[in-house]
Amino acid sequence: YILPRLVGDFTRAHPEATVALRIGDTDKIIEETLEGRIEFGIVGAKSKDKRIAQEKVIEDEMRLIVPAAHPWAGQKSIPFNRLTSEPFISRERGSGTLKSIQICLSRRAASMEALTIVAEMGSTEAVCQGIKNGVGISILSTLAVAEELQAGTLTALSLEGIDLTRAFYLTTHKSRSPSPLCKAFLVFIRREPPRPGPVSG
């Protein structure tokens, strides 16, 4: 949701370049960066691995996402304790989204364990489809569901007293020198950092 626009802008500025974009959860992207299969990643959680260098490139707001027909759809916010009886869709272990949610909740002495988790899904797209099809509700990046929010098929709510802001991190291997093309792309990202678009709901 962040990189495709940047890739498009970059390839227009560098028409000779070919960029391969890989999608994966945070743990997978960091693993592939360490193994040299990719030159850099943008991930949604900090790594404790000392071989990894990270810098924040964007802040993003996660919110509680419900279908438009949900009883809460007309509300701006709800308290966390109202979530406990609702079917909830979780991201898989290793997901930066899941790690970010756990961190945000722990700051307010709340926990994922209090939720009624009915499904664990391996991608944001799968979670989004699960919400649309009545499997449950979830907490997602507003960037990931911006089109659905603007179309009115999904609604975003805040959780009272819980800050769901998170960061995305440019992630590289400390000991590997980037290729000239990678170096040019990193310079481009730092000069033109991705920005979240307007979100309704």
PDB file of C-alpha atoms in Angstrom:
ATOM      1  CA  TYR A   1       0.000   0.000   0.000  1.00  0.00           C
ATOM      2  CA  ILE A   2       2.995   2.283   0.440  1.00  0.00           C
ATOM      3  CA  LEU A   3       5.581   1.153  -2.086  1.00  0.00           C
ATOM      4  CA  PRO A   4       3.687   0.802  -5.400  1.00  0.00           C
ATOM      5  CA  ARG A   5       3.193   4.572  -5.791  1.00  0.00           C
ATOM      6  CA  LEU A   6       6.843   5.165  -4.939  1.00  0.00           C
ATOM      7  CA  VAL A   7       7.952   2.470  -7.387  1.00  0.00           C
ATOM      8  CA  GLY A   8       5.871   4.107 -10.102  1.00  0.00           C
ATOM      9  CA  ASP A   9       7.341   7.549  -9.386  1.00  0.00           C
ATOM     10  CA  PHE A  10      10.864   6.103  -9.277  1.00  0.00           C
ATOM     11  CA  THR A  11      10.601   4.171 -12.551  1.00  0.00           C
ATOM     12  CA  ARG A  12       9.212   7.239 -14.309  1.00  0.00           C
ATOM     13  CA  ALA A  13      12.284   9.157 -13.115  1.00  0.00           C
ATOM     14  CA  HIS A  14      14.559   6.195 -14.004  1.00  0.00           C
ATOM     15  CA  PRO A  15      12.981   4.490 -17.042  1.00  0.00           C
ATOM     16  CA  GLU A  16      15.978   2.165 -17.378  1.00  0.00           C
ATOM     17  CA  ALA A  17      15.255   0.629 -13.957  1.00  0.00           C
ATOM     18  CA  THR A  18      13.352  -2.585 -13.254  1.00  0.00           C
ATOM     19  CA  VAL A  19      12.106  -2.977  -9.694  1.00  0.00           C
ATOM     20  CA  ALA A  20      10.999  -6.308  -8.184  1.00  0.00           C
ATOM     21  CA  LEU A  21       8.561  -5.860  -5.285  1.00  0.00           C
ATOM     22  CA  ARG A  22       8.128  -8.747  -2.833  1.00  0.00           C
ATOM     23  CA  ILE A  23       5.257  -8.909  -0.333  1.00  0.00           C
ATOM     24  CA  GLY A  24       5.605 -10.663   3.024  1.00  0.00           C
ATOM     25  CA  ASP A  25       5.153 -10.238   6.746  1.00  0.00           C
ATOM     26  CA  THR A  26       7.758  -8.418   8.824  1.00  0.00           C
ATOM     27  CA  ASP A  27       9.650 -11.525   9.924  1.00  0.00           C
ATOM     28  CA  LYS A  28       9.853 -12.831   6.344  1.00  0.00           C
ATOM     29  CA  ILE A  29      11.102  -9.541   4.919  1.00  0.00           C
ATOM     30  CA  ILE A  30      13.763  -9.218   7.620  1.00  0.00           C
ATOM     31  CA  GLU A  31      14.841 -12.830   7.045  1.00  0.00           C
ATOM     32  CA  GLU A  32      15.179 -12.226   3.296  1.00  0.00           C
ATOM     33  CA  THR A  33      17.114  -9.004   3.937  1.00  0.00           C
ATOM     34  CA  LEU A  34      19.532 -10.863   6.206  1.00  0.00           C
ATOM     35  CA  GLU A  35      19.976 -13.641   3.649  1.00  0.00           C
ATOM     36  CA  GLY A  36      20.605 -11.176   0.832  1.00  0.00           C
ATOM     37  CA  ARG A  37      17.574 -12.216  -1.242  1.00  0.00           C
ATOM     38  CA  ILE A  38      16.310  -8.633  -1.129  1.00  0.00           C
ATOM     39  CA  GLU A  39      18.310  -5.430  -0.709  1.00  0.00           C
ATOM     40  CA  PHE A  40      15.923  -3.617   1.611  1.00  0.00           C
ATOM     41  CA  GLY A  41      12.426  -3.768   2.998  1.00  0.00           C
ATOM     42  CA  ILE A  42       9.787  -1.542   4.510  1.00  0.00           C
ATOM     43  CA  VAL A  43       8.229  -3.260   7.522  1.00  0.00           C
ATOM     44  CA  GLY A  44       5.762  -2.408  10.264  1.00  0.00           C
ATOM     45  CA  ALA A  45       7.793  -3.431  13.326  1.00  0.00           C
ATOM     46  CA  LYS A  46      11.221  -2.907  14.837  1.00  0.00           C
ATOM     47  CA  SER A  47      13.769  -5.714  14.654  1.00  0.00           C
ATOM     48  CA  LYS A  48      15.991  -6.690  17.591  1.00  0.00           C
ATOM     49  CA  ASP A  49      18.563  -8.263  15.261  1.00  0.00           C
ATOM     50  CA  LYS A  50      21.792  -6.272  15.560  1.00  0.00           C
ATOM     51  CA  ARG A  51      22.653  -6.980  11.906  1.00  0.00           C
ATOM     52  CA  ILE A  52      19.652  -4.936  10.791  1.00  0.00           C
ATOM     53  CA  ALA A  53      19.545  -1.135  10.393  1.00  0.00           C
ATOM     54  CA  GLN A  54      16.173   0.596  10.463  1.00  0.00           C
ATOM     55  CA  GLU A  55      14.925   4.140  10.044  1.00  0.00           C
ATOM     56  CA  LYS A  56      11.355   5.409  10.314  1.00  0.00           C
ATOM     57  CA  VAL A  57       9.935   6.550   6.987  1.00  0.00           C
ATOM     58  CA  ILE A  58       6.226   6.933   7.730  1.00  0.00           C
ATOM     59  CA  GLU A  59       3.727   6.992  10.574  1.00  0.00           C
ATOM     60  CA  ASP A  60       0.414   5.255  10.062  1.00  0.00           C
ATOM     61  CA  GLU A  61      -2.792   5.096  12.055  1.00  0.00           C
ATOM     62  CA  MET A  62      -4.428   1.739  12.684  1.00  0.00           C
ATOM     63  CA  ARG A  63      -8.100   1.698  13.578  1.00  0.00           C
ATOM     64  CA  LEU A  64     -10.848  -0.756  14.370  1.00  0.00           C
ATOM     65  CA  ILE A  65     -12.413  -1.746  11.035  1.00  0.00           C
ATOM     66  CA  VAL A  66     -16.019  -2.937  10.842  1.00  0.00           C
ATOM     67  CA  PRO A  67     -18.392  -3.564   7.914  1.00  0.00           C
ATOM     68  CA  ALA A  68     -20.760  -0.756   6.964  1.00  0.00           C
ATOM     69  CA  ALA A  69     -23.765  -2.755   8.248  1.00  0.00           C
ATOM     70  CA  HIS A  70     -22.231  -3.333  11.696  1.00  0.00           C
ATOM     71  CA  PRO A  71     -24.114  -1.796  14.669  1.00  0.00           C
ATOM     72  CA  TRP A  72     -21.003   0.228  15.556  1.00  0.00           C
ATOM     73  CA  ALA A  73     -20.599   1.683  12.060  1.00  0.00           C
ATOM     74  CA  GLY A  74     -22.235   4.981  13.024  1.00  0.00           C
ATOM     75  CA  GLN A  75     -19.954   5.572  16.015  1.00  0.00           C
ATOM     76  CA  LYS A  76     -16.644   7.422  16.139  1.00  0.00           C
ATOM     77  CA  SER A  77     -15.077   5.368  18.924  1.00  0.00           C
ATOM     78  CA  ILE A  78     -15.750   2.576  21.382  1.00  0.00           C
ATOM     79  CA  PRO A  79     -14.078   1.397  24.605  1.00  0.00           C
ATOM     80  CA  PHE A  80     -11.764  -1.614  24.325  1.00  0.00           C
ATOM     81  CA  ASN A  81     -13.862  -3.759  26.664  1.00  0.00           C
ATOM     82  CA  ARG A  82     -16.705  -3.772  24.137  1.00  0.00           C
ATOM     83  CA  LEU A  83     -14.483  -5.715  21.740  1.00  0.00           C
ATOM     84  CA  THR A  84     -14.185  -8.767  23.955  1.00  0.00           C
ATOM     85  CA  SER A  85     -17.485 -10.343  22.887  1.00  0.00           C
ATOM     86  CA  GLU A  86     -17.139  -9.514  19.176  1.00  0.00           C
ATOM     87  CA  PRO A  87     -15.682 -12.053  16.689  1.00  0.00           C
ATOM     88  CA  PHE A  88     -12.184 -10.757  15.917  1.00  0.00           C
ATOM     89  CA  ILE A  89      -9.883 -11.577  12.979  1.00  0.00           C
ATOM     90  CA  SER A  90      -6.177 -11.591  13.860  1.00  0.00           C
ATOM     91  CA  ARG A  91      -3.142 -11.369  11.602  1.00  0.00           C
ATOM     92  CA  GLU A  92      -0.699 -14.270  11.726  1.00  0.00           C
ATOM     93  CA  ARG A  93       2.319 -14.509  14.019  1.00  0.00           C
ATOM     94  CA  GLY A  94       5.252 -12.653  12.457  1.00  0.00           C
ATOM     95  CA  SER A  95       3.030  -9.880  11.137  1.00  0.00           C
ATOM     96  CA  GLY A  96       4.167  -6.330  11.872  1.00  0.00           C
ATOM     97  CA  THR A  97       0.507  -5.340  12.182  1.00  0.00           C
ATOM     98  CA  LEU A  98      -0.035  -7.926  14.925  1.00  0.00           C
ATOM     99  CA  LYS A  99       3.126  -6.851  16.775  1.00  0.00           C
ATOM    100  CA  SER A 100       2.095  -3.195  16.559  1.00  0.00           C
ATOM    101  CA  ILE A 101      -1.403  -3.955  17.894  1.00  0.00           C
ATOM    102  CA  GLN A 102       0.059  -5.926  20.805  1.00  0.00           C
ATOM    103  CA  ILE A 103       2.423  -3.063  21.685  1.00  0.00           C
ATOM    104  CA  CYS A 104      -0.331  -0.416  21.456  1.00  0.00           C
ATOM    105  CA  LEU A 105      -2.702  -2.447  23.632  1.00  0.00           C
ATOM    106  CA  SER A 106      -0.041  -3.284  26.230  1.00  0.00           C
ATOM    107  CA  ARG A 107       0.551   0.431  26.860  1.00  0.00           C
ATOM    108  CA  ARG A 108      -3.009   0.582  28.227  1.00  0.00           C
ATOM    109  CA  ALA A 109      -2.848  -2.743  30.096  1.00  0.00           C
ATOM    110  CA  ALA A 110      -5.023  -4.342  27.407  1.00  0.00           C
ATOM    111  CA  SER A 111      -4.273  -7.589  25.625  1.00  0.00           C
ATOM    112  CA  MET A 112      -5.153  -9.586  22.513  1.00  0.00           C
ATOM    113  CA  GLU A 113      -5.910 -12.504  24.839  1.00  0.00           C
ATOM    114  CA  ALA A 114      -9.080 -10.688  25.942  1.00  0.00           C
ATOM    115  CA  LEU A 115     -10.469 -10.827  22.408  1.00  0.00           C
ATOM    116  CA  THR A 116     -12.665 -13.521  20.864  1.00  0.00           C
ATOM    117  CA  ILE A 117     -10.369 -14.501  17.992  1.00  0.00           C
ATOM    118  CA  VAL A 118     -12.306 -16.523  15.420  1.00  0.00           C
ATOM    119  CA  ALA A 119      -9.737 -16.543  12.612  1.00  0.00           C
ATOM    120  CA  GLU A 120      -6.042 -15.886  11.997  1.00  0.00           C
ATOM    121  CA  MET A 121      -5.222 -14.721   8.480  1.00  0.00           C
ATOM    122  CA  GLY A 122      -1.953 -14.393   6.621  1.00  0.00           C
ATOM    123  CA  SER A 123      -2.496 -11.122   4.796  1.00  0.00           C
ATOM    124  CA  THR A 124      -4.217  -7.780   5.187  1.00  0.00           C
ATOM    125  CA  GLU A 125      -6.232  -8.544   2.033  1.00  0.00           C
ATOM    126  CA  ALA A 126      -7.564 -11.739   3.614  1.00  0.00           C
ATOM    127  CA  VAL A 127      -8.518  -9.887   6.816  1.00  0.00           C
ATOM    128  CA  CYS A 128     -10.261  -7.213   4.774  1.00  0.00           C
ATOM    129  CA  GLN A 129     -12.265  -9.834   2.864  1.00  0.00           C
ATOM    130  CA  GLY A 130     -13.099 -11.567   6.154  1.00  0.00           C
ATOM    131  CA  ILE A 131     -14.511  -8.328   7.553  1.00  0.00           C
ATOM    132  CA  LYS A 132     -16.562  -7.719   4.397  1.00  0.00           C
ATOM    133  CA  ASN A 133     -17.963 -11.250   4.534  1.00  0.00           C
ATOM    134  CA  GLY A 134     -19.018 -11.129   8.183  1.00  0.00           C
ATOM    135  CA  VAL A 135     -16.306 -13.356   9.673  1.00  0.00           C
ATOM    136  CA  GLY A 136     -15.420 -10.727  12.252  1.00  0.00           C
ATOM    137  CA  ILE A 137     -13.917  -7.295  12.806  1.00  0.00           C
ATOM    138  CA  SER A 138     -10.257  -6.349  13.097  1.00  0.00           C
ATOM    139  CA  ILE A 139      -7.668  -3.626  13.602  1.00  0.00           C
ATOM    140  CA  LEU A 140      -5.948  -2.601  10.368  1.00  0.00           C
ATOM    141  CA  SER A 141      -3.895   0.167   8.857  1.00  0.00           C
ATOM    142  CA  THR A 142      -6.130   2.856   7.405  1.00  0.00           C
ATOM    143  CA  LEU A 143      -3.761   2.904   4.403  1.00  0.00           C
ATOM    144  CA  ALA A 144      -4.689  -0.708   3.683  1.00  0.00           C
ATOM    145  CA  VAL A 145      -8.434  -0.074   3.541  1.00  0.00           C
ATOM    146  CA  ALA A 146      -8.490   3.517   2.274  1.00  0.00           C
ATOM    147  CA  GLU A 147     -10.483   2.632  -0.864  1.00  0.00           C
ATOM    148  CA  GLU A 148     -13.082   0.658   1.109  1.00  0.00           C
ATOM    149  CA  LEU A 149     -13.421   3.465   3.656  1.00  0.00           C
ATOM    150  CA  GLN A 150     -13.941   6.037   0.907  1.00  0.00           C
ATOM    151  CA  ALA A 151     -16.435   3.762  -0.864  1.00  0.00           C
ATOM    152  CA  GLY A 152     -18.343   3.279   2.405  1.00  0.00           C
ATOM    153  CA  THR A 153     -18.139  -0.536   2.445  1.00  0.00           C
ATOM    154  CA  LEU A 154     -16.058  -0.458   5.646  1.00  0.00           C
ATOM    155  CA  THR A 155     -15.969   1.949   8.582  1.00  0.00           C
ATOM    156  CA  ALA A 156     -13.041   2.892  10.836  1.00  0.00           C
ATOM    157  CA  LEU A 157     -13.441   3.564  14.564  1.00  0.00           C
ATOM    158  CA  SER A 158     -11.034   4.670  17.259  1.00  0.00           C
ATOM    159  CA  LEU A 159     -10.503   2.748  20.496  1.00  0.00           C
ATOM    160  CA  GLU A 160     -11.034   5.091  23.428  1.00  0.00           C
ATOM    161  CA  GLY A 161      -7.827   5.834  25.301  1.00  0.00           C
ATOM    162  CA  ILE A 162      -5.662   3.642  23.028  1.00  0.00           C
ATOM    163  CA  ASP A 163      -3.212   5.217  20.588  1.00  0.00           C
ATOM    164  CA  LEU A 164      -2.998   2.919  17.544  1.00  0.00           C
ATOM    165  CA  THR A 165      -0.343   4.928  15.722  1.00  0.00           C
ATOM    166  CA  ARG A 166       2.570   2.890  14.399  1.00  0.00           C
ATOM    167  CA  ALA A 167       5.601   3.410  12.210  1.00  0.00           C
ATOM    168  CA  PHE A 168       6.950   1.774   9.078  1.00  0.00           C
ATOM    169  CA  TYR A 169      10.706   1.264   8.949  1.00  0.00           C
ATOM    170  CA  LEU A 170      13.137   1.242   6.049  1.00  0.00           C
ATOM    171  CA  THR A 171      15.137  -1.905   6.767  1.00  0.00           C
ATOM    172  CA  THR A 172      18.601  -2.785   5.446  1.00  0.00           C
ATOM    173  CA  HIS A 173      21.500  -5.087   6.291  1.00  0.00           C
ATOM    174  CA  LYS A 174      24.199  -3.158   8.175  1.00  0.00           C
ATOM    175  CA  SER A 175      27.078  -5.066   6.597  1.00  0.00           C
ATOM    176  CA  ARG A 176      25.979  -5.124   2.962  1.00  0.00           C
ATOM    177  CA  SER A 177      26.665  -2.327   0.521  1.00  0.00           C
ATOM    178  CA  PRO A 178      23.626  -1.485  -1.607  1.00  0.00           C
ATOM    179  CA  SER A 179      23.809  -1.781  -5.384  1.00  0.00           C
ATOM    180  CA  PRO A 180      23.865   1.515  -7.336  1.00  0.00           C
ATOM    181  CA  LEU A 181      20.183   1.073  -8.240  1.00  0.00           C
ATOM    182  CA  CYS A 182      19.220   0.285  -4.639  1.00  0.00           C
ATOM    183  CA  LYS A 183      21.234   3.276  -3.425  1.00  0.00           C
ATOM    184  CA  ALA A 184      19.377   5.525  -5.884  1.00  0.00           C
ATOM    185  CA  PHE A 185      16.027   4.173  -4.683  1.00  0.00           C
ATOM    186  CA  LEU A 186      16.951   4.692  -1.018  1.00  0.00           C
ATOM    187  CA  VAL A 187      17.918   8.286  -1.766  1.00  0.00           C
ATOM    188  CA  PHE A 188      14.576   8.692  -3.562  1.00  0.00           C
ATOM    189  CA  ILE A 189      12.602   7.320  -0.585  1.00  0.00           C
ATOM    190  CA  ARG A 190      14.412   9.562   1.880  1.00  0.00           C
ATOM    191  CA  ARG A 191      13.789  12.593  -0.303  1.00  0.00           C
ATOM    192  CA  GLU A 192      10.143  11.720  -1.084  1.00  0.00           C
ATOM    193  CA  PRO A 193       8.871   9.811   1.960  1.00  0.00           C
ATOM    194  CA  PRO A 194       5.496   8.107   1.457  1.00  0.00           C
ATOM    195  CA  ARG A 195       2.552   9.924   3.014  1.00  0.00           C
ATOM    196  CA  PRO A 196      -0.790   8.503   4.084  1.00  0.00           C
ATOM    197  CA  GLY A 197      -3.663   9.763   1.995  1.00  0.00           C
ATOM    198  CA  PRO A 198      -6.912  11.208   3.372  1.00  0.00           C
ATOM    199  CA  VAL A 199      -9.087   8.619   5.077  1.00  0.00           C
ATOM    200  CA  SER A 200     -12.782   8.803   5.794  1.00  0.00           C
ATOM    201  CA  GLY A 201     -14.861   6.705   8.164  1.00  0.00           C
TER     202      GLY A 201
END
